[in-house]
Amino acid sequence: MCRKADGSAVAAKTVKRKKAAVNEVFGVAVEKGYFGQNPLADLRWTVPEVADEVDPECVPNPAQVARLLAAVKALPGRGPHLYAFFGCMYYAAMRPAEVIHLQKSQCRIPATGWGPLNLKGGVVMAGKEWTDDGAVHEVHSLKRRAAKATRPVPIPPVLVRMPREHIERFGVTPDGRVFHNAAGNHIDASAYGITWLRARDTALTLDELALELAVRPYDLRHAGISFWPASGADPAECARRAGQNIQVLFRCYAKFLAEARHHANRLIENSMRRWDEHEDAAAGVSPALGPEMPRNSWSEVGHRWQISGLRSCFDSPLRCAPRRAPDVLPARSGAIFLRLEEAQLLR
């Protein structure tokens, strides 16, 4: 179960899936009396850990997604057909099977503003040998949901326009499906996968391609889900829209966005600054800060300070400058008022 036919190791997720399937087979055999107990129960073997966290380097940001979608739309052949297809995967964080199954009746497309999609299931390619009617594709319920469960997903105005324009240009199938190939059949994964690879080659730079950015169409769903909590949306609502539980959301998505890290850094820095000011006030220190000064005025230009009463001046080519100019500075003998005069660097 841990090796491919050529002897190379398979992915941990594949091992886990195979072990579950074999365990189910042995469980049925025990029920039918072929075995006294499940042989896997006494097997001392640990399934490899599955890496559930999404790699940040593979997830495109909104600007990169916009470039990729524009490249898809400009491709000849299947490109215009799949423009809204990939848009649903990003802006609504839909799985490919859910997009393939999307029907016109599930779309509430208003003239302006946001509009909901009411998702009801997905289409998977099971193969003729595994379906009751011999069809290649089979309609399943939403992932890990009851057969008649639905999932409403609000979509932004940019995605509201995409299905509307797609339906006006390409129409729908007799059973109401929005996305279909030229023959009216279901879209195959190989078809939209090839189109996606061509769009990547067109839209991404060499550095982005080397990082394997958005190497799979499914990375659009990763990008859409991770963008929601980074925007400040409630995590529970993000998980509901994505069709996940909140534990999966935090484990897979919520901790890898650079913008979320920067936002946390800013909050921590602001809190530390407030505590420093509180400590200074308790110690009786008054910073007496004046208006903000340009950054270069202290670090690149020398300053002359004229001290009233002493009638002396000096030049101070400060290198590590404060961010504000002091109006009044304390002195050892009495209050000495300082006036900042413009000066040039002494040569």
CSV table of C-alpha atoms in Angstrom, one decimal:
chain,number,residue,atom,x,y,z
A,1,MET,CA,0.0,0.0,0.0
A,2,CYS,CA,3.0,2.3,0.5
A,3,ARG,CA,4.5,1.7,-3.0
A,4,LYS,CA,3.5,2.4,-6.6
A,5,ALA,CA,3.9,-0.2,-9.3
A,6,ASP,CA,7.4,1.1,-10.1
A,7,GLY,CA,8.5,0.7,-6.5
A,8,SER,CA,8.4,4.4,-5.6
A,9,ALA,CA,6.7,5.7,-2.5
A,10,VAL,CA,3.1,7.0,-2.7
A,11,ALA,CA,1.8,10.1,-1.0
A,12,ALA,CA,0.7,9.8,2.6
A,13,LYS,CA,-2.8,10.7,1.7
A,14,THR,CA,-3.0,7.8,-0.8
A,15,VAL,CA,-1.7,5.4,1.8
A,16,LYS,CA,-4.3,6.5,4.3
A,17,ARG,CA,-7.1,6.0,1.7
A,18,LYS,CA,-5.8,2.6,0.7
A,19,LYS,CA,-5.6,1.4,4.3
A,20,ALA,CA,-9.2,2.6,4.9
A,21,ALA,CA,-10.4,0.7,1.8
A,22,VAL,CA,-8.6,-2.5,2.8
A,23,ASN,CA,-9.8,-2.2,6.3
A,24,GLU,CA,-13.4,-2.0,5.0
A,25,VAL,CA,-12.9,-5.1,2.9
A,26,PHE,CA,-11.7,-7.1,5.9
A,27,GLY,CA,-14.5,-5.8,8.0
A,28,VAL,CA,-17.1,-7.1,5.5
A,29,ALA,CA,-15.2,-10.5,5.4
A,30,VAL,CA,-15.4,-10.7,9.2
A,31,GLU,CA,-19.2,-10.1,9.0
A,32,LYS,CA,-19.6,-12.8,6.4
A,33,GLY,CA,-17.6,-15.3,8.5
A,34,TYR,CA,-14.6,-15.6,6.2
A,35,PHE,CA,-12.3,-14.3,9.0
A,36,GLY,CA,-12.6,-14.6,12.8
A,37,GLN,CA,-11.2,-11.1,13.2
A,38,ASN,CA,-9.8,-8.3,11.1
A,39,PRO,CA,-6.1,-9.1,10.3
A,40,LEU,CA,-5.3,-5.4,10.2
A,41,ALA,CA,-6.1,-5.1,13.9
A,42,ASP,CA,-3.0,-7.0,15.0
A,43,LEU,CA,-0.7,-5.4,12.4
A,44,ARG,CA,1.7,-3.0,14.0
A,45,TRP,CA,2.0,-0.4,11.4
A,46,THR,CA,1.5,3.4,11.5
A,47,VAL,CA,0.0,5.2,8.6
A,48,PRO,CA,2.3,8.1,7.5
A,49,GLU,CA,1.1,11.5,8.7
A,50,VAL,CA,-0.8,13.6,6.1
A,51,ALA,CA,0.3,17.2,5.7
A,52,ASP,CA,-3.0,19.0,5.9
A,53,GLU,CA,-1.5,22.5,6.0
A,54,VAL,CA,-1.6,24.4,2.7
A,55,ASP,CA,1.8,25.6,1.4
A,56,PRO,CA,1.7,29.4,1.3
A,57,GLU,CA,4.0,29.5,-1.7
A,58,CYS,CA,1.4,27.6,-3.8
A,59,VAL,CA,-1.4,30.0,-3.0
A,60,PRO,CA,-1.8,33.1,-5.3
A,61,ASN,CA,-2.8,36.5,-4.0
A,62,PRO,CA,-5.7,38.4,-5.5
A,63,ALA,CA,-3.5,40.3,-8.1
A,64,GLN,CA,-2.0,37.0,-9.3
A,65,VAL,CA,-5.5,35.4,-9.5
A,66,ALA,CA,-6.7,38.3,-11.6
A,67,ARG,CA,-3.8,37.8,-14.0
A,68,LEU,CA,-4.5,34.0,-14.2
A,69,LEU,CA,-8.2,34.5,-14.9
A,70,ALA,CA,-7.5,37.1,-17.6
A,71,ALA,CA,-5.1,34.7,-19.2
A,72,VAL,CA,-7.7,31.9,-19.1
A,73,LYS,CA,-10.2,34.2,-20.8
A,74,ALA,CA,-7.8,35.2,-23.5
A,75,LEU,CA,-6.9,31.6,-24.5
A,76,PRO,CA,-8.4,30.2,-27.7
A,77,GLY,CA,-10.7,27.2,-27.6
A,78,ARG,CA,-11.8,26.2,-24.1
A,79,GLY,CA,-10.5,29.4,-22.4
A,80,PRO,CA,-13.7,31.6,-22.6
A,81,HIS,CA,-15.8,28.5,-21.5
A,82,LEU,CA,-13.7,28.1,-18.4
A,83,TYR,CA,-13.3,31.7,-17.3
A,84,ALA,CA,-16.3,31.7,-15.1
A,85,PHE,CA,-15.6,28.1,-14.1
A,86,PHE,CA,-12.3,29.1,-12.5
A,87,GLY,CA,-13.9,32.3,-11.1
A,88,CYS,CA,-16.4,30.1,-9.1
A,89,MET,CA,-13.5,28.1,-7.6
A,90,TYR,CA,-11.8,31.3,-6.4
A,91,TYR,CA,-14.5,33.8,-5.5
A,92,ALA,CA,-17.0,31.2,-4.1
A,93,ALA,CA,-14.3,28.7,-3.0
A,94,MET,CA,-16.1,25.9,-4.7
A,95,ARG,CA,-14.7,22.4,-5.3
A,96,PRO,CA,-14.4,21.4,-9.0
A,97,ALA,CA,-17.1,18.8,-8.6
A,98,GLU,CA,-19.5,21.5,-7.2
A,99,VAL,CA,-18.7,23.8,-10.1
A,100,ILE,CA,-19.4,21.1,-12.7
A,101,HIS,CA,-22.7,20.3,-11.1
A,102,LEU,CA,-23.8,24.0,-10.8
A,103,GLN,CA,-27.2,24.6,-12.3
A,104,LYS,CA,-28.9,27.8,-13.3
A,105,SER,CA,-31.6,27.2,-10.7
A,106,GLN,CA,-29.0,27.4,-8.0
A,107,CYS,CA,-27.8,30.8,-9.0
A,108,ARG,CA,-29.5,34.0,-7.7
A,109,ILE,CA,-28.0,36.6,-10.0
A,110,PRO,CA,-29.2,40.2,-9.1
A,111,ALA,CA,-28.6,43.2,-11.3
A,112,THR,CA,-26.2,44.7,-8.8
A,113,GLY,CA,-24.5,43.8,-5.5
A,114,TRP,CA,-24.0,40.3,-4.0
A,115,GLY,CA,-25.9,37.3,-4.9
A,116,PRO,CA,-26.1,33.8,-3.3
A,117,LEU,CA,-25.3,30.4,-4.8
A,118,ASN,CA,-27.2,27.5,-3.3
A,119,LEU,CA,-25.0,24.5,-3.8
A,120,LYS,CA,-26.6,21.1,-3.7
A,121,GLY,CA,-24.1,18.5,-4.7
A,122,GLY,CA,-21.2,17.6,-7.0
A,123,VAL,CA,-20.4,15.5,-10.1
A,124,VAL,CA,-17.5,13.1,-9.9
A,125,MET,CA,-16.0,10.8,-12.5
A,126,ALA,CA,-16.6,7.3,-11.0
A,127,GLY,CA,-16.2,5.2,-14.2
A,128,LYS,CA,-18.6,3.0,-16.0
A,129,GLU,CA,-17.7,0.0,-13.9
A,130,TRP,CA,-18.7,1.7,-10.6
A,131,THR,CA,-22.1,3.4,-11.5
A,132,ASP,CA,-25.5,1.7,-11.5
A,133,ASP,CA,-26.5,3.1,-15.0
A,134,GLY,CA,-23.1,2.6,-16.6
A,135,ALA,CA,-22.5,6.4,-16.9
A,136,VAL,CA,-19.0,7.8,-16.5
A,137,HIS,CA,-20.1,10.6,-14.1
A,138,GLU,CA,-22.2,10.3,-11.0
A,139,VAL,CA,-23.9,13.0,-8.9
A,140,HIS,CA,-22.9,12.9,-5.2
A,141,SER,CA,-24.1,15.0,-2.2
A,142,LEU,CA,-22.0,17.7,-0.8
A,143,LYS,CA,-18.8,16.5,0.7
A,144,ARG,CA,-19.4,15.0,4.2
A,145,ARG,CA,-23.0,16.2,4.1
A,146,ALA,CA,-26.4,14.5,4.0
A,147,ALA,CA,-27.9,13.6,0.6
A,148,LYS,CA,-30.3,16.6,0.5
A,149,ALA,CA,-28.1,19.1,2.3
A,150,THR,CA,-27.5,22.5,0.7
A,151,ARG,CA,-24.8,25.1,1.2
A,152,PRO,CA,-25.6,28.8,0.4
A,153,VAL,CA,-22.6,30.8,-0.5
A,154,PRO,CA,-22.8,34.6,-1.0
A,155,ILE,CA,-20.8,35.7,-4.0
A,156,PRO,CA,-19.3,39.2,-4.7
A,157,PRO,CA,-20.4,41.3,-7.6
A,158,VAL,CA,-17.4,40.3,-9.7
A,159,LEU,CA,-18.6,36.7,-9.6
A,160,VAL,CA,-22.2,37.7,-10.1
A,161,ARG,CA,-21.3,39.0,-13.5
A,162,MET,CA,-19.3,35.9,-14.6
A,163,PRO,CA,-22.1,33.3,-14.6
A,164,ARG,CA,-24.5,35.9,-16.1
A,165,GLU,CA,-22.2,36.6,-19.0
A,166,HIS,CA,-21.4,32.9,-19.4
A,167,ILE,CA,-25.1,31.9,-19.6
A,168,GLU,CA,-25.8,34.7,-22.1
A,169,ARG,CA,-22.9,33.5,-24.3
A,170,PHE,CA,-22.9,29.7,-24.0
A,171,GLY,CA,-26.4,28.9,-22.6
A,172,VAL,CA,-27.2,25.9,-20.4
A,173,THR,CA,-27.7,22.2,-20.9
A,174,PRO,CA,-31.2,20.6,-21.1
A,175,ASP,CA,-30.9,19.6,-17.4
A,176,GLY,CA,-29.9,23.2,-16.5
A,177,ARG,CA,-26.1,22.8,-15.9
A,178,VAL,CA,-24.2,26.1,-16.4
A,179,PHE,CA,-20.8,24.6,-17.4
A,180,HIS,CA,-20.4,22.0,-20.1
A,181,ASN,CA,-18.1,21.2,-23.0
A,182,ALA,CA,-18.9,21.8,-26.7
A,183,ALA,CA,-20.9,18.5,-26.9
A,184,GLY,CA,-23.0,19.5,-23.8
A,185,ASN,CA,-21.4,16.8,-21.6
A,186,HIS,CA,-19.7,17.2,-18.2
A,187,ILE,CA,-16.3,18.9,-18.2
A,188,ASP,CA,-13.4,16.5,-17.6
A,189,ALA,CA,-10.7,17.2,-15.1
A,190,SER,CA,-8.1,16.7,-17.8
A,191,ALA,CA,-9.7,19.3,-20.0
A,192,TYR,CA,-9.7,22.1,-17.5
A,193,GLY,CA,-6.3,21.0,-16.1
A,194,ILE,CA,-4.7,21.5,-19.5
A,195,THR,CA,-6.2,24.9,-19.9
A,196,TRP,CA,-5.0,25.9,-16.5
A,197,LEU,CA,-1.4,24.9,-17.2
A,198,ARG,CA,-1.5,27.0,-20.4
A,199,ALA,CA,-2.8,30.0,-18.5
A,200,ARG,CA,0.0,29.7,-15.9
A,201,ASP,CA,2.6,29.7,-18.6
A,202,THR,CA,1.1,32.8,-20.0
A,203,ALA,CA,0.4,34.8,-16.9
A,204,LEU,CA,3.1,34.0,-14.3
A,205,THR,CA,6.7,35.0,-14.2
A,206,LEU,CA,9.6,32.6,-14.2
A,207,ASP,CA,10.1,33.1,-10.4
A,208,GLU,CA,6.4,32.4,-9.8
A,209,LEU,CA,6.5,29.3,-12.0
A,210,ALA,CA,9.6,28.0,-10.1
A,211,LEU,CA,7.7,28.4,-6.8
A,212,GLU,CA,4.9,26.2,-8.2
A,213,LEU,CA,2.4,29.0,-7.6
A,214,ALA,CA,-1.2,27.8,-8.3
A,215,VAL,CA,0.2,24.7,-9.9
A,216,ARG,CA,-3.3,23.1,-9.6
A,217,PRO,CA,-6.7,24.6,-10.3
A,218,TYR,CA,-7.7,23.5,-6.7
A,219,ASP,CA,-5.2,26.1,-5.4
A,220,LEU,CA,-7.8,28.7,-6.4
A,221,ARG,CA,-10.1,27.3,-3.7
A,222,HIS,CA,-7.2,27.4,-1.2
A,223,ALA,CA,-6.6,31.1,-2.2
A,224,GLY,CA,-10.3,32.0,-1.8
A,225,ILE,CA,-10.7,30.4,1.6
A,226,SER,CA,-7.5,31.8,3.0
A,227,PHE,CA,-8.4,35.3,1.8
A,228,TRP,CA,-11.6,35.4,3.8
A,229,PRO,CA,-10.2,35.2,7.3
A,230,ALA,CA,-7.3,37.4,6.3
A,231,SER,CA,-9.9,40.1,5.4
A,232,GLY,CA,-11.2,40.0,8.9
A,233,ALA,CA,-14.3,37.8,8.3
A,234,ASP,CA,-15.6,35.6,11.1
A,235,PRO,CA,-13.9,32.2,11.0
A,236,ALA,CA,-17.1,30.3,11.6
A,237,GLU,CA,-18.8,32.0,8.7
A,238,CYS,CA,-15.7,31.3,6.5
A,239,ALA,CA,-15.8,27.6,7.4
A,240,ARG,CA,-19.6,27.4,6.7
A,241,ARG,CA,-19.2,29.0,3.2
A,242,ALA,CA,-16.3,26.7,2.4
A,243,GLY,CA,-18.2,23.6,3.5
A,244,GLN,CA,-15.8,22.7,6.3
A,245,ASN,CA,-15.6,22.7,10.0
A,246,ILE,CA,-13.8,25.5,11.8
A,247,GLN,CA,-11.0,23.1,13.0
A,248,VAL,CA,-10.1,22.3,9.4
A,249,LEU,CA,-10.1,26.0,8.5
A,250,PHE,CA,-7.6,26.9,11.2
A,251,ARG,CA,-5.4,23.9,10.6
A,252,CYS,CA,-5.2,24.3,6.9
A,253,TYR,CA,-5.6,27.9,6.0
A,254,ALA,CA,-5.7,30.5,8.8
A,255,LYS,CA,-2.0,30.8,9.7
A,256,PHE,CA,0.0,31.1,6.5
A,257,LEU,CA,-1.1,34.4,4.9
A,258,ALA,CA,1.6,37.1,5.1
A,259,GLU,CA,-1.0,39.8,5.4
A,260,ALA,CA,-2.5,38.1,8.5
A,261,ARG,CA,1.0,38.0,10.1
A,262,HIS,CA,1.6,41.7,9.3
A,263,HIS,CA,-1.8,42.6,10.9
A,264,ALA,CA,-0.9,40.6,14.0
A,265,ASN,CA,2.5,42.3,14.2
A,266,ARG,CA,0.9,45.7,14.0
A,267,LEU,CA,-1.6,44.9,16.8
A,268,ILE,CA,1.2,43.6,19.0
A,269,GLU,CA,3.4,46.6,18.3
A,270,ASN,CA,0.6,49.0,19.1
A,271,SER,CA,-0.1,47.2,22.4
A,272,MET,CA,3.5,47.3,23.4
A,273,ARG,CA,3.7,51.0,22.6
A,274,ARG,CA,0.7,51.8,24.8
A,275,TRP,CA,2.3,49.9,27.7
A,276,ASP,CA,5.5,51.8,27.3
A,277,GLU,CA,3.7,55.1,27.4
A,278,HIS,CA,1.9,53.9,30.5
A,279,GLU,CA,5.2,53.0,32.2
A,280,ASP,CA,6.7,56.4,31.3
A,281,ALA,CA,3.7,58.2,32.7
A,282,ALA,CA,4.0,56.2,36.0
A,283,ALA,CA,7.6,57.2,36.3
A,284,GLY,CA,6.9,60.9,35.7
A,285,VAL,CA,8.6,61.1,32.4
A,286,SER,CA,6.9,63.5,30.0
A,287,PRO,CA,8.1,63.1,26.4
A,288,ALA,CA,6.7,66.5,25.3
A,289,LEU,CA,6.8,65.5,21.7
A,290,GLY,CA,6.1,68.0,19.0
A,291,PRO,CA,4.8,67.6,15.4
A,292,GLU,CA,6.1,64.8,13.3
A,293,MET,CA,9.2,65.7,11.3
A,294,PRO,CA,10.2,64.3,7.9
A,295,ARG,CA,12.3,61.2,8.2
A,296,ASN,CA,15.3,62.7,6.3
A,297,SER,CA,15.4,66.0,8.2
A,298,TRP,CA,17.0,64.3,11.2
A,299,SER,CA,19.2,61.6,9.6
A,300,GLU,CA,20.6,63.4,6.6
A,301,VAL,CA,20.7,67.1,7.6
A,302,GLY,CA,22.7,68.6,10.5
A,303,HIS,CA,20.8,70.9,12.9
A,304,ARG,CA,21.9,73.9,14.9
A,305,TRP,CA,20.4,74.3,18.4
A,306,GLN,CA,20.5,77.8,19.9
A,307,ILE,CA,20.1,77.8,23.6
A,308,SER,CA,18.4,80.9,25.0
A,309,GLY,CA,20.3,82.4,27.9
A,310,LEU,CA,23.6,80.8,27.2
A,311,ARG,CA,23.8,82.2,23.6
A,312,SER,CA,25.8,79.3,22.4
A,313,CYS,CA,25.2,77.0,19.5
A,314,PHE,CA,26.4,73.7,18.3
A,315,ASP,CA,25.9,71.4,15.3
A,316,SER,CA,24.5,67.9,15.8
A,317,PRO,CA,24.8,65.5,12.8
A,318,LEU,CA,22.5,62.9,14.3
A,319,ARG,CA,22.5,59.5,12.7
A,320,CYS,CA,19.8,57.7,14.6
A,321,ALA,CA,17.0,60.2,14.6
A,322,PRO,CA,13.8,60.4,16.7
A,323,ARG,CA,10.6,60.5,14.7
A,324,ARG,CA,9.4,63.8,16.4
A,325,ALA,CA,11.0,67.2,17.1
A,326,PRO,CA,10.9,68.2,20.7
A,327,ASP,CA,9.4,71.6,21.6
A,328,VAL,CA,11.0,71.7,25.1
A,329,LEU,CA,13.8,69.7,26.5
A,330,PRO,CA,14.6,69.4,30.3
A,331,ALA,CA,17.9,70.9,31.5
A,332,ARG,CA,20.0,70.4,34.6
A,333,SER,CA,19.7,74.0,35.8
A,334,GLY,CA,16.3,75.5,35.3
A,335,ALA,CA,14.1,75.4,32.2
A,336,ILE,CA,16.1,76.1,29.1
A,337,PHE,CA,14.0,76.6,25.9
A,338,LEU,CA,15.4,75.3,22.7
A,339,ARG,CA,14.7,76.6,19.3
A,340,LEU,CA,15.4,74.5,16.2
A,341,GLU,CA,17.0,76.5,13.4
A,342,GLU,CA,17.7,75.3,9.9
A,343,ALA,CA,21.4,74.7,9.3
A,344,GLN,CA,23.7,73.1,6.9
A,345,LEU,CA,26.2,70.4,7.5
A,346,LEU,CA,29.6,71.6,8.5
A,347,ARG,CA,32.3,70.6,6.2
